Coordinates of N, CA and C and ligand atoms in Angstrom, one line a residue:
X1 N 0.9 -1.2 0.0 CA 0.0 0.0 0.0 C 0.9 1.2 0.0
X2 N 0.6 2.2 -1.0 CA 1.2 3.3 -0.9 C 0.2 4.3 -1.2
X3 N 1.0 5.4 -0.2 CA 0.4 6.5 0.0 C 0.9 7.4 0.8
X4 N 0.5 8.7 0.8 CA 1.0 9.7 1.8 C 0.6 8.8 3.3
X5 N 1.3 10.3 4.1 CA 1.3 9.6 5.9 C -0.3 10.1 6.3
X6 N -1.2 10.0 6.4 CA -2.5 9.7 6.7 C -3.5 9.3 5.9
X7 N -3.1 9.0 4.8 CA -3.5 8.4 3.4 C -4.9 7.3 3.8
X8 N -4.5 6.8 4.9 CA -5.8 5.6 5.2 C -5.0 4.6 5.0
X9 N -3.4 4.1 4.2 CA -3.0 2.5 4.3 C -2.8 1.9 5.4
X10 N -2.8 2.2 6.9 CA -3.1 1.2 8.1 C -4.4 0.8 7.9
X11 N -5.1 2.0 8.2 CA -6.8 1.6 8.3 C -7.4 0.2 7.0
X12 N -6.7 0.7 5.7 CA -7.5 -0.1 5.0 C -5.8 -1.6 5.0
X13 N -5.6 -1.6 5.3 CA -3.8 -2.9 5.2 C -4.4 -3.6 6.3
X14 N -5.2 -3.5 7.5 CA -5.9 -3.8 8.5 C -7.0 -4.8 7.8
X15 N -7.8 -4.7 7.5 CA -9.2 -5.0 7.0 C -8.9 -5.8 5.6
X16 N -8.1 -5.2 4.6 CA -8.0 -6.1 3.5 C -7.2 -7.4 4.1
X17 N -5.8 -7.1 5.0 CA -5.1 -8.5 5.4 C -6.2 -9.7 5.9
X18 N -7.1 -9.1 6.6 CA -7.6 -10.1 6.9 C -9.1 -10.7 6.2
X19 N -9.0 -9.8 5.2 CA -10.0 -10.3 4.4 C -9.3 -11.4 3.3
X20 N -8.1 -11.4 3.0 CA -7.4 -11.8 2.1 C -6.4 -13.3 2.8
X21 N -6.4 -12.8 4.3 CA -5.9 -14.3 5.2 C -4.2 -14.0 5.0
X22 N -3.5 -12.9 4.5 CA -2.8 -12.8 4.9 C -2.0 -11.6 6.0
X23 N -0.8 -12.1 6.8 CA -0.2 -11.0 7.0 C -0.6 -9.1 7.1
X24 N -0.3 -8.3 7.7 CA -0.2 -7.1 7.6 C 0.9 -6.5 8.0
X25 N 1.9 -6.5 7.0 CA 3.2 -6.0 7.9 C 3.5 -4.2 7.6
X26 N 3.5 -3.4 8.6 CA 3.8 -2.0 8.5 C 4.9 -1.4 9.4
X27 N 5.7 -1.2 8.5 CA 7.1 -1.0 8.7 C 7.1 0.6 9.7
X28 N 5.9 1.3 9.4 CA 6.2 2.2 10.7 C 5.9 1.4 12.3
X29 N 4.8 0.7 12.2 CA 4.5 -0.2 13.2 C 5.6 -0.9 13.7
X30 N 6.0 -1.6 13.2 CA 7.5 -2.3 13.8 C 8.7 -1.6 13.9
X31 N 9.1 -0.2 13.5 CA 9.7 0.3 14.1 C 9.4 1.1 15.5
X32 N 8.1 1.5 15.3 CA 7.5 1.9 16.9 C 7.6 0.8 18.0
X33 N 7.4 0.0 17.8 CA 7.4 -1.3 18.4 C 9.3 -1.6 19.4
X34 N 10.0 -1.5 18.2 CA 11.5 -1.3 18.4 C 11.6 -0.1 19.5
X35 N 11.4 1.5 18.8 CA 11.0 2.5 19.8 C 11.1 2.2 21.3
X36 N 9.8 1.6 21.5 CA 8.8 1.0 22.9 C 9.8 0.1 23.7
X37 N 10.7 -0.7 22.8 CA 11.2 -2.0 23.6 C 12.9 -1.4 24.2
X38 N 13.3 0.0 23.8 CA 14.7 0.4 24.1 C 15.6 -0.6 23.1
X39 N 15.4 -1.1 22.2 CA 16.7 -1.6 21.5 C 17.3 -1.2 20.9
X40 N 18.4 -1.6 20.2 CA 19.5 -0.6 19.6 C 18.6 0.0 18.4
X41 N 18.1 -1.3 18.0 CA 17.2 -0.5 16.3 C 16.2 0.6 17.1
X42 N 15.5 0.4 17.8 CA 14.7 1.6 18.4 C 15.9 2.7 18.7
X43 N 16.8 2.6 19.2 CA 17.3 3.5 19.5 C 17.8 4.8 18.1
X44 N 18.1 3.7 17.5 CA 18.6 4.0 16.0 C 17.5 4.9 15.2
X45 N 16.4 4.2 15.3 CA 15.1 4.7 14.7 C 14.8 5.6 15.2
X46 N 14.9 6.0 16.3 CA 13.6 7.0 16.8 C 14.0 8.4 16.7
X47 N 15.7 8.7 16.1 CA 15.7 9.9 15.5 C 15.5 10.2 14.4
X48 N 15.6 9.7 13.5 CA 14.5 9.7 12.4 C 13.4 10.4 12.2
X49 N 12.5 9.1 13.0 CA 10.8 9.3 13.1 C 10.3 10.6 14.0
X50 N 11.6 10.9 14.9 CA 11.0 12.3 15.5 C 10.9 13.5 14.6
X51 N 12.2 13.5 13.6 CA 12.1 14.5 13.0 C 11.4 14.4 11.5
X52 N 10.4 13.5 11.1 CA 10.0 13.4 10.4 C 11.0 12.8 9.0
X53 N 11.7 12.5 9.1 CA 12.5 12.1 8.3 C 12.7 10.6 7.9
X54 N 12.5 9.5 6.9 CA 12.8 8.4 6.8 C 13.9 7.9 7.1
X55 N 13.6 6.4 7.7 CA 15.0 5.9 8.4 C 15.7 5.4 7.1
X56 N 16.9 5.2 7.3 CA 17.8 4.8 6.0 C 17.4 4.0 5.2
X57 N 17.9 3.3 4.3 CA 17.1 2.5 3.2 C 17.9 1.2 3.6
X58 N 19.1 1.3 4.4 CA 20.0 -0.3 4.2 C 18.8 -0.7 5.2
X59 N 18.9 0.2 6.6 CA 18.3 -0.1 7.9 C 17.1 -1.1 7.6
X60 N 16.1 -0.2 6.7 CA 14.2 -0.1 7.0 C 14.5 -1.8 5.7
X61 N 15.2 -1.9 5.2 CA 15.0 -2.8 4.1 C 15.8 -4.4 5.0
X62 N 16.6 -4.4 5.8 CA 17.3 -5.2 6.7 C 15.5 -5.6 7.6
X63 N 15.2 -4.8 8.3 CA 14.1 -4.6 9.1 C 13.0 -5.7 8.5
X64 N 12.5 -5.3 6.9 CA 11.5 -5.6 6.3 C 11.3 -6.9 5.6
X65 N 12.9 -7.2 5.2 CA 13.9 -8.4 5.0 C 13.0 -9.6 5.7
X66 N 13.6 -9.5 7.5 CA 13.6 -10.5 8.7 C 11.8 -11.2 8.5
X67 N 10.9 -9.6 8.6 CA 9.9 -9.9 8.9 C 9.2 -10.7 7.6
X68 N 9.6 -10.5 6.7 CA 9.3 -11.5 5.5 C 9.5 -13.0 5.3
X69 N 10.9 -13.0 6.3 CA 11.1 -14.5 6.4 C 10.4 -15.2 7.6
X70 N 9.5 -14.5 7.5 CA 8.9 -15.5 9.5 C 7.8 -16.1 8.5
X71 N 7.5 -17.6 9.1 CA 6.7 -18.2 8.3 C 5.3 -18.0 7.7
X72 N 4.7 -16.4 8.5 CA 3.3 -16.8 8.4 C 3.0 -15.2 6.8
X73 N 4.3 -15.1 6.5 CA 4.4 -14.2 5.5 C 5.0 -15.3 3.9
X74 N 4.6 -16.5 4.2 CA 5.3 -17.2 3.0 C 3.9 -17.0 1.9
X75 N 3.1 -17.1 2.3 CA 1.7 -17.2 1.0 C 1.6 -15.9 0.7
X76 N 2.5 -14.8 0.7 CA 2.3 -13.0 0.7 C 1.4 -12.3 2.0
X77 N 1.8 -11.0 2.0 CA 1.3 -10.1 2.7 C 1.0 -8.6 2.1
X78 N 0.0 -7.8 3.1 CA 0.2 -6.5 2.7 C 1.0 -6.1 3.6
X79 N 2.0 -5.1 2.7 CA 3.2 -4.4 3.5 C 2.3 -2.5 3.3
X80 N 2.6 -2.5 4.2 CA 1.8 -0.9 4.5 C 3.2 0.1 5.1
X81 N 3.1 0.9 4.2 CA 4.4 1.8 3.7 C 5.5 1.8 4.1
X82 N 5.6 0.3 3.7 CA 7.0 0.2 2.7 C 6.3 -0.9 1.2
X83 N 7.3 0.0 0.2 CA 9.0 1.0 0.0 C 8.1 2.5 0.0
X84 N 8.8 2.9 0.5 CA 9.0 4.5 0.5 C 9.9 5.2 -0.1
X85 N 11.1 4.5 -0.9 CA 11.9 5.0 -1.9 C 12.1 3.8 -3.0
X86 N 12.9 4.9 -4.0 CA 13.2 3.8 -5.1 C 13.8 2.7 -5.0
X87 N 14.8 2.9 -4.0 CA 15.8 1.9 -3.7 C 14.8 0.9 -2.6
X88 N 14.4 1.2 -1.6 CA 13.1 0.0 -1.3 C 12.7 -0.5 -1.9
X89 N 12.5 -0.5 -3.3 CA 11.2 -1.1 -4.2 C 12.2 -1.6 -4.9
X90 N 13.2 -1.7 -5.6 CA 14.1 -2.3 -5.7 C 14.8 -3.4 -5.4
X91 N 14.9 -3.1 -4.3 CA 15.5 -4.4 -3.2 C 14.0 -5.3 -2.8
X92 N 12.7 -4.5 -2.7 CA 11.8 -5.3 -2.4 C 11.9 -6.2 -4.1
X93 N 11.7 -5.8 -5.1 CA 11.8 -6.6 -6.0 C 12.6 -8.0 -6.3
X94 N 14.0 -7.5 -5.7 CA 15.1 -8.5 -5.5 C 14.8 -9.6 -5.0
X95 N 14.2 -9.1 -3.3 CA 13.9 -10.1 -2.5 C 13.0 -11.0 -2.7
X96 N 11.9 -10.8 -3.0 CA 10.5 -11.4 -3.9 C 11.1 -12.2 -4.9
X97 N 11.9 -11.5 -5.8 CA 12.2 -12.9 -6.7 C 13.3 -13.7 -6.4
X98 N 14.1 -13.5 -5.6 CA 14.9 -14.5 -5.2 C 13.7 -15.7 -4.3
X99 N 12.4 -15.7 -4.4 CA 11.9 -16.7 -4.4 C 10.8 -16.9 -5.1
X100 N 11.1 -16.5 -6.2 CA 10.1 -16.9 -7.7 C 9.0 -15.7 -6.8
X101 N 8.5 -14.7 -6.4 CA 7.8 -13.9 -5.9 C 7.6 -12.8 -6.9
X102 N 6.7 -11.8 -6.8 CA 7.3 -10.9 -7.2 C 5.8 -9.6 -6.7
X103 N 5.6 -8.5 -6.5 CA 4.5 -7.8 -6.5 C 3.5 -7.7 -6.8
X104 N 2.2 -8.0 -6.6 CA 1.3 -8.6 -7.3 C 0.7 -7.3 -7.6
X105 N 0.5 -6.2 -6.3 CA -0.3 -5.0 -6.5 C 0.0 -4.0 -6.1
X106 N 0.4 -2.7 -5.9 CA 0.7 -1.8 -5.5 C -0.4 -0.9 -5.1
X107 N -1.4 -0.9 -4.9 CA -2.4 -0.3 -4.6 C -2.2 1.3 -3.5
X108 N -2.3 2.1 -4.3 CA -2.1 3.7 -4.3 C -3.4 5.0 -3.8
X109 N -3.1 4.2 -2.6 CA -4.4 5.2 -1.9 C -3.9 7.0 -2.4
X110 N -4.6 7.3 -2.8 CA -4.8 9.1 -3.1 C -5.5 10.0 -2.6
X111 N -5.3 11.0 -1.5 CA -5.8 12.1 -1.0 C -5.6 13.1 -0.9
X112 N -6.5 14.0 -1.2 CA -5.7 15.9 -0.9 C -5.1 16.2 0.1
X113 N -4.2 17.3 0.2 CA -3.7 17.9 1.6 C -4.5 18.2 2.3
X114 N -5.4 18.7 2.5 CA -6.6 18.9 3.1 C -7.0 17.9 4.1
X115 N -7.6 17.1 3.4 CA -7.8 16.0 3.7 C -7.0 15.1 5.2
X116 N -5.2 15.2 4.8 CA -4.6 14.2 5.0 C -4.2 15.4 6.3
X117 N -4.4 16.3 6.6 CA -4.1 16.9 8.0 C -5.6 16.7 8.6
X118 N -6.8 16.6 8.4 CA -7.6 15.9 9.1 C -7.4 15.0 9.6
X119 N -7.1 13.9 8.6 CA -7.2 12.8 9.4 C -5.7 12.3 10.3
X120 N -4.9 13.5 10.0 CA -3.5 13.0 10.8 C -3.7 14.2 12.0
X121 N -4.4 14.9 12.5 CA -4.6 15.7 13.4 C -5.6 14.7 14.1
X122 N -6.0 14.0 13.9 CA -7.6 13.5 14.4 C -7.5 11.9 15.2
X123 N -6.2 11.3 14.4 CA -5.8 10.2 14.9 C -5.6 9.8 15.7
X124 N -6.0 8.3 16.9 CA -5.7 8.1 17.8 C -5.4 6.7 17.7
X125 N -4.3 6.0 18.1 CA -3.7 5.1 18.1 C -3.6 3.9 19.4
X126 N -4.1 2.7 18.9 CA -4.0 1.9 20.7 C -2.7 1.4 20.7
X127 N -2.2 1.0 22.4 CA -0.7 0.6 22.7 C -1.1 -0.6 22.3
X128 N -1.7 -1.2 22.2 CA -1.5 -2.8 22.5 C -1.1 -3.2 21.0
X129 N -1.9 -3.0 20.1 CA -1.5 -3.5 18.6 C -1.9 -2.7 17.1
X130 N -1.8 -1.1 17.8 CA -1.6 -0.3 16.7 C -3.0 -0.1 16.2
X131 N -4.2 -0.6 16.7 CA -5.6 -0.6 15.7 C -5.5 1.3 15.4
X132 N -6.2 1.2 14.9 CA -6.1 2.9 14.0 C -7.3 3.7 14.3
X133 N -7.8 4.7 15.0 CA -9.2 5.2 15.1 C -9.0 6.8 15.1
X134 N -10.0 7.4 14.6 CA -9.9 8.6 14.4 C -11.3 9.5 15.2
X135 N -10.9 10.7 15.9 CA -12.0 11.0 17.0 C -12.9 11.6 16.3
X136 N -13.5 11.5 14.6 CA -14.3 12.3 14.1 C -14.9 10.8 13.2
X137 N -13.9 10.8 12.3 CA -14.5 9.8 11.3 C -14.5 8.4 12.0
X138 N -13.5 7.5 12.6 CA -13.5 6.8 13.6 C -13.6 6.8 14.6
X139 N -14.7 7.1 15.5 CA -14.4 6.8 16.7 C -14.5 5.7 17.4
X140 N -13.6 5.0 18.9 CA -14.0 4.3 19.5 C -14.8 4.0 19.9
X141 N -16.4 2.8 20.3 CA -16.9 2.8 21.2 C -16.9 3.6 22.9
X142 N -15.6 3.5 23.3 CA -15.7 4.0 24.6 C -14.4 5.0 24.5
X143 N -14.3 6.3 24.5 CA -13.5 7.1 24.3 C -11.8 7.0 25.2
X144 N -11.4 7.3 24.0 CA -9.5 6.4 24.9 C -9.3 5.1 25.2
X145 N -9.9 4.0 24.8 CA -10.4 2.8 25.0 C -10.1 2.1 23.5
X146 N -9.3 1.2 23.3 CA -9.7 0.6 22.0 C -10.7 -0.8 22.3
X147 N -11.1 -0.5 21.1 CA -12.4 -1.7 21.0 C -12.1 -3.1 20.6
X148 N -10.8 -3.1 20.4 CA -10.8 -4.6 19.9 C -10.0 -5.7 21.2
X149 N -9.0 -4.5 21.7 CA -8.3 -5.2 23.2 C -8.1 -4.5 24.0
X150 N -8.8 -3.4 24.5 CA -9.3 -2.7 25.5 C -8.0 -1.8 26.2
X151 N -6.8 -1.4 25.0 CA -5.7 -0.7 25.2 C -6.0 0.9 25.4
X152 N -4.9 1.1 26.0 CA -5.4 2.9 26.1 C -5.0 3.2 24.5
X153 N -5.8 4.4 24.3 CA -5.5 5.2 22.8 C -4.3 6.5 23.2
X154 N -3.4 6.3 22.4 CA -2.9 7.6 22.4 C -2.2 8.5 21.1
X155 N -2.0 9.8 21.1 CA -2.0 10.2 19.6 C -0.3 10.6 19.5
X156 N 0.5 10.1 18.1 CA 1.6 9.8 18.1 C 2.2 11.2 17.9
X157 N 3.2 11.0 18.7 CA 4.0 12.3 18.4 C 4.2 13.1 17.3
X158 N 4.6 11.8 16.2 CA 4.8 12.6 15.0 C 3.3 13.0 14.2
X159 N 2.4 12.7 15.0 CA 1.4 13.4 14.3 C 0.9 15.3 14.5
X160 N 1.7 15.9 15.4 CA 2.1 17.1 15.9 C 2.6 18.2 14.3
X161 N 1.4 18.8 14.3 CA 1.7 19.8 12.9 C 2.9 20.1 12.7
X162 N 4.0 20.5 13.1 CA 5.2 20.7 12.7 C 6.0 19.6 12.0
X163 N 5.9 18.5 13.2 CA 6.3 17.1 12.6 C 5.5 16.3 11.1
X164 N 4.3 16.5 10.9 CA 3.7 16.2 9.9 C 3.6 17.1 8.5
X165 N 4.0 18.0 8.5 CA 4.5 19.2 7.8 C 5.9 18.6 7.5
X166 N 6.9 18.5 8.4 CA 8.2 17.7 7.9 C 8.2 16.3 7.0
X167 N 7.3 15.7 7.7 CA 6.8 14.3 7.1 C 6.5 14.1 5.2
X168 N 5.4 15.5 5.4 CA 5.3 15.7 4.1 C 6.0 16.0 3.0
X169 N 6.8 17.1 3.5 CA 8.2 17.5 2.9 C 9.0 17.0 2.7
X170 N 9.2 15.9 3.0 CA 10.5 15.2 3.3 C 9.7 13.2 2.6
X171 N 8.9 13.2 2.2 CA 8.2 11.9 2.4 C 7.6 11.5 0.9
X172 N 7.1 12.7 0.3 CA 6.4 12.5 -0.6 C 7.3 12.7 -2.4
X173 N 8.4 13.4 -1.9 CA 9.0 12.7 -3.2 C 9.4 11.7 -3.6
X174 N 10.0 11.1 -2.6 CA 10.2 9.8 -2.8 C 9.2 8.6 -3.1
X175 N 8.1 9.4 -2.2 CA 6.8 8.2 -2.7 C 6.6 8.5 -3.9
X176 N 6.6 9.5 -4.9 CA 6.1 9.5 -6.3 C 7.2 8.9 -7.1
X177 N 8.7 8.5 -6.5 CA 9.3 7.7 -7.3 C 9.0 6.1 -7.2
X178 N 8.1 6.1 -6.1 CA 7.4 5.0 -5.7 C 6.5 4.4 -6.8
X179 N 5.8 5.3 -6.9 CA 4.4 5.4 -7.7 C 5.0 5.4 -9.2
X180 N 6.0 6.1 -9.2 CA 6.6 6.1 -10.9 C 6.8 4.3 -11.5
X181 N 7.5 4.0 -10.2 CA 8.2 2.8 -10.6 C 7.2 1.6 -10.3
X182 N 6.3 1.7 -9.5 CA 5.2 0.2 -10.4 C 4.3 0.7 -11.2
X183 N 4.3 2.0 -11.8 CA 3.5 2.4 -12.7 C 4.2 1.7 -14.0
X184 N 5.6 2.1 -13.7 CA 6.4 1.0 -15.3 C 6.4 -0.2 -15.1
X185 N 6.2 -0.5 -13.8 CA 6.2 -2.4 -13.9 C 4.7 -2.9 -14.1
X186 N 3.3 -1.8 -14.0 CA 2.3 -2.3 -14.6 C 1.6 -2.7 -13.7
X187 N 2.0 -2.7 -12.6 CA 1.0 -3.1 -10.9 C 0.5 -2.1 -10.0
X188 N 0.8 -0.9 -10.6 CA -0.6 0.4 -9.7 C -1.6 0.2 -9.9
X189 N -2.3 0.4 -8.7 CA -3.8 0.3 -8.7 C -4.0 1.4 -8.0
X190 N -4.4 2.8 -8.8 CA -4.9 3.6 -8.2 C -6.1 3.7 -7.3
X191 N -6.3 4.4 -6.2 CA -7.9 3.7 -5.5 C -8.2 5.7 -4.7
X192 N -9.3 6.0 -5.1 CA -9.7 7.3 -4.3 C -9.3 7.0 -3.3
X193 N -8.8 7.5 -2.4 CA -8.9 7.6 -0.6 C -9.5 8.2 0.0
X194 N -10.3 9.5 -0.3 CA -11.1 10.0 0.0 C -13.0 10.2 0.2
X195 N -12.9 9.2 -0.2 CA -14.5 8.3 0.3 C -14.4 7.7 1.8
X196 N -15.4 7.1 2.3 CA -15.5 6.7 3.7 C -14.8 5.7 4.0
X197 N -14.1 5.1 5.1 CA -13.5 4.1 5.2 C -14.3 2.6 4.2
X198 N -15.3 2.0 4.4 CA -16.1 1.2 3.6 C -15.4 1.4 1.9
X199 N -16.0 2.9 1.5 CA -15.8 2.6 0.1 C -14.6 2.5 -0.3
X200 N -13.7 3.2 0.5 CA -12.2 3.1 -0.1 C -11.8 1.4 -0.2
X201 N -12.4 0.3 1.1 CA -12.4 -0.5 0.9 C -12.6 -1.4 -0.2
X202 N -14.2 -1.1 -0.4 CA -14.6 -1.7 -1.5 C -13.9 -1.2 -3.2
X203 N -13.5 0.0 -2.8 CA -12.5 0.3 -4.3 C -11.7 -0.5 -4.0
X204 N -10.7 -1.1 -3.4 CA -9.4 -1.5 -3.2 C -9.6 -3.1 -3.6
X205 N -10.8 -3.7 -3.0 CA -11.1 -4.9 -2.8 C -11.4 -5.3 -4.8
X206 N -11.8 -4.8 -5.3 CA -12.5 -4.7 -6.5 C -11.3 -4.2 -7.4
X207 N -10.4 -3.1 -7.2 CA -9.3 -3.0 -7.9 C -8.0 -4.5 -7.9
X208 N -7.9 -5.0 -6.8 CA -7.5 -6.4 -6.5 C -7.5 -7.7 -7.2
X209 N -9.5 -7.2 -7.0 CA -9.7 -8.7 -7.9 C -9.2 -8.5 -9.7
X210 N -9.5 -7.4 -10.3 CA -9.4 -7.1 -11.7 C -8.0 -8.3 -12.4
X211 N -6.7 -7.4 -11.9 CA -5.7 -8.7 -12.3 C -5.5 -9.6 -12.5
X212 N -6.3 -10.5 -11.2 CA -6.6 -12.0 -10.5 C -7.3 -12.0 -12.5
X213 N -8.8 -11.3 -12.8 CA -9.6 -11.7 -13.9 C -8.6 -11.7 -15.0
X214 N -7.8 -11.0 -15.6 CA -7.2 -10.4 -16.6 C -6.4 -11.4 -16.5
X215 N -5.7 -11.9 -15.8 CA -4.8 -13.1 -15.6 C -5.4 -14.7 -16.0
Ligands
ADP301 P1 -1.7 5.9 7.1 O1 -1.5 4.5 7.6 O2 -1.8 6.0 5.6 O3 -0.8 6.9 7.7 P2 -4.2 5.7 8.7 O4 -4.8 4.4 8.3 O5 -3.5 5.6 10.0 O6 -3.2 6.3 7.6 O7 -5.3 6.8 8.7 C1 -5.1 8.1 9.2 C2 -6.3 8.6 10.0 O8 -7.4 8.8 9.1 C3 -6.7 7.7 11.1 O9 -7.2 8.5 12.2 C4 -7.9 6.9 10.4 O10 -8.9 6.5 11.4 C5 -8.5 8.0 9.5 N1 -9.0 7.4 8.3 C6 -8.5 6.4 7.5 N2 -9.3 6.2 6.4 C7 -10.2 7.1 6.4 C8 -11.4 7.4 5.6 N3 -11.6 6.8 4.5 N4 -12.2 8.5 5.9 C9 -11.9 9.2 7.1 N5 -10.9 8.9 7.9 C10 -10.1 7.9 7.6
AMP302 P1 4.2 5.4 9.5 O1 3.7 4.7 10.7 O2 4.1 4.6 8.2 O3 3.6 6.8 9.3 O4 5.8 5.6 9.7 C1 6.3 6.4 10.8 C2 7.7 6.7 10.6 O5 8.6 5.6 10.5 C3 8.0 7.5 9.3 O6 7.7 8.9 9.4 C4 9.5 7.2 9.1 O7 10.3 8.0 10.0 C5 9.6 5.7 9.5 N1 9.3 4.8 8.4 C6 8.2 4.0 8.3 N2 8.3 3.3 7.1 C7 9.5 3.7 6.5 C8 10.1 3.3 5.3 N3 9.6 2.4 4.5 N4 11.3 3.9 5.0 C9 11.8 4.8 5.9 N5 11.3 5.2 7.0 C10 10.1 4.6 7.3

């Protein structure tokens, strides 16, 4: 899934993984995760991510590497933003075919600026396993409460206008070389993001199956 940083690819990498039975792996998630636990890679990462800036390309692709080889990622997954540069998508290519693999879909959530400070101002995040909720368009059942495992919600640092302003600046070139390069390999699937959670689904779900038919 690619897209800008409040784009909606957790929210919808969530819902399609498990509609699809695989995997959801999100490379900002597991490095928060590192963050939380004090380890060298957290340690390594979290200047970075404070300043809005992407973590190196050897690092986040080493990172992305490991979790691809754990077994429950062997039938594919959605990876939720990652690659974020050319050289990600690259080496993600490498990796994929060094076992007859290769990208099946790139699916390219698209939103206005407008939009994407909404929903990155609005966000509220649980500790326990990252569910994604938003205090206007998503809200929890019980406020600061997630609903799925009863974690407190809290809103991420870097979602702080200054920080997300850097994010942007610093984030989105690279993602259009993103977007350049499976546009030449023929596996973008562009999808509105700016419909309701549901429909963006249902675009995505329906952009998916198309290939599967064409194939
Ligand atoms: P990303 O993973 O691309 O950074 P998220 O999935 O975390 O984005 O979504 C960013 C925020 O927008 C969250 O608060 C989420 O609840 C909200 N959101 C996601 N999709 C939609 C949508 N289609 N309409 C309204 N809000 C949305
Ligand atoms: P996210 O949760 O996807 O918004 O990512 C949070 C932060 O983690 C980003 O702002 C980056 O600092 C870092 N990050 C996540 N994914 C990548 C990636 N593929 N490449 C480099 N940095 C990343």
């Amino acid at each position: 899934m690619v897209g800008a940083p409040g784009a909606g690819k957790g929210t919808q990498a969530e819902i399609i993984s498990h509609r699809l039975g695989v995997p959801h792996i999100a490379s900002g998630d597991l490095f928060r995760a590192a963050v939380n636990d004090g380890s060298p890679l957290g340690r390594e990462v979290k200047r970075y991510m404070e300043r809005g800036a992407l973590v190196p390309d050897e690092l986040t692709i080493r990172v992305i590497s490991e979790r691809l080889n754990a077994p429950d990622a062997v039938d594919g997954a959605i990876l939720d933003g990652f690659p974020r540069t050319r050289a990600q998508a690259e080496a993600l290519d490498k990796m994929l075919s060094q076992r007859g693999a290769a990208v099946a879909a790139a699916i390219y959530v698209e939103v206005g600026l407008d939009e994407l400070m909404r929903r990155l101002s609005g966000r509220w995040v649980c500790r326990g396993a990252e569910h994604v909720y938003h205090e206007v368009f998503r809200p929890p059942r019980r406020p600061g409460v997630c609903d799925f495992d009863g974690s407190e919600l809290y809103q991420r640092p870097d979602d702080r206008l200054e920080t997300v302003r850097a994010r942007l600046e610093r984030q989105l070139p690279p993602m259009y070389e993103v977007v350049d390069h499976y546009t030449d390999r023929g596996v973008i699937l562009p999808v509105r993001g700016d419909g309701t959670i549901e429909q963006v689904t249902e675009d995505v779900m329906r952009q998916i199956a198309q290939p599967a038919r064409r194939g």
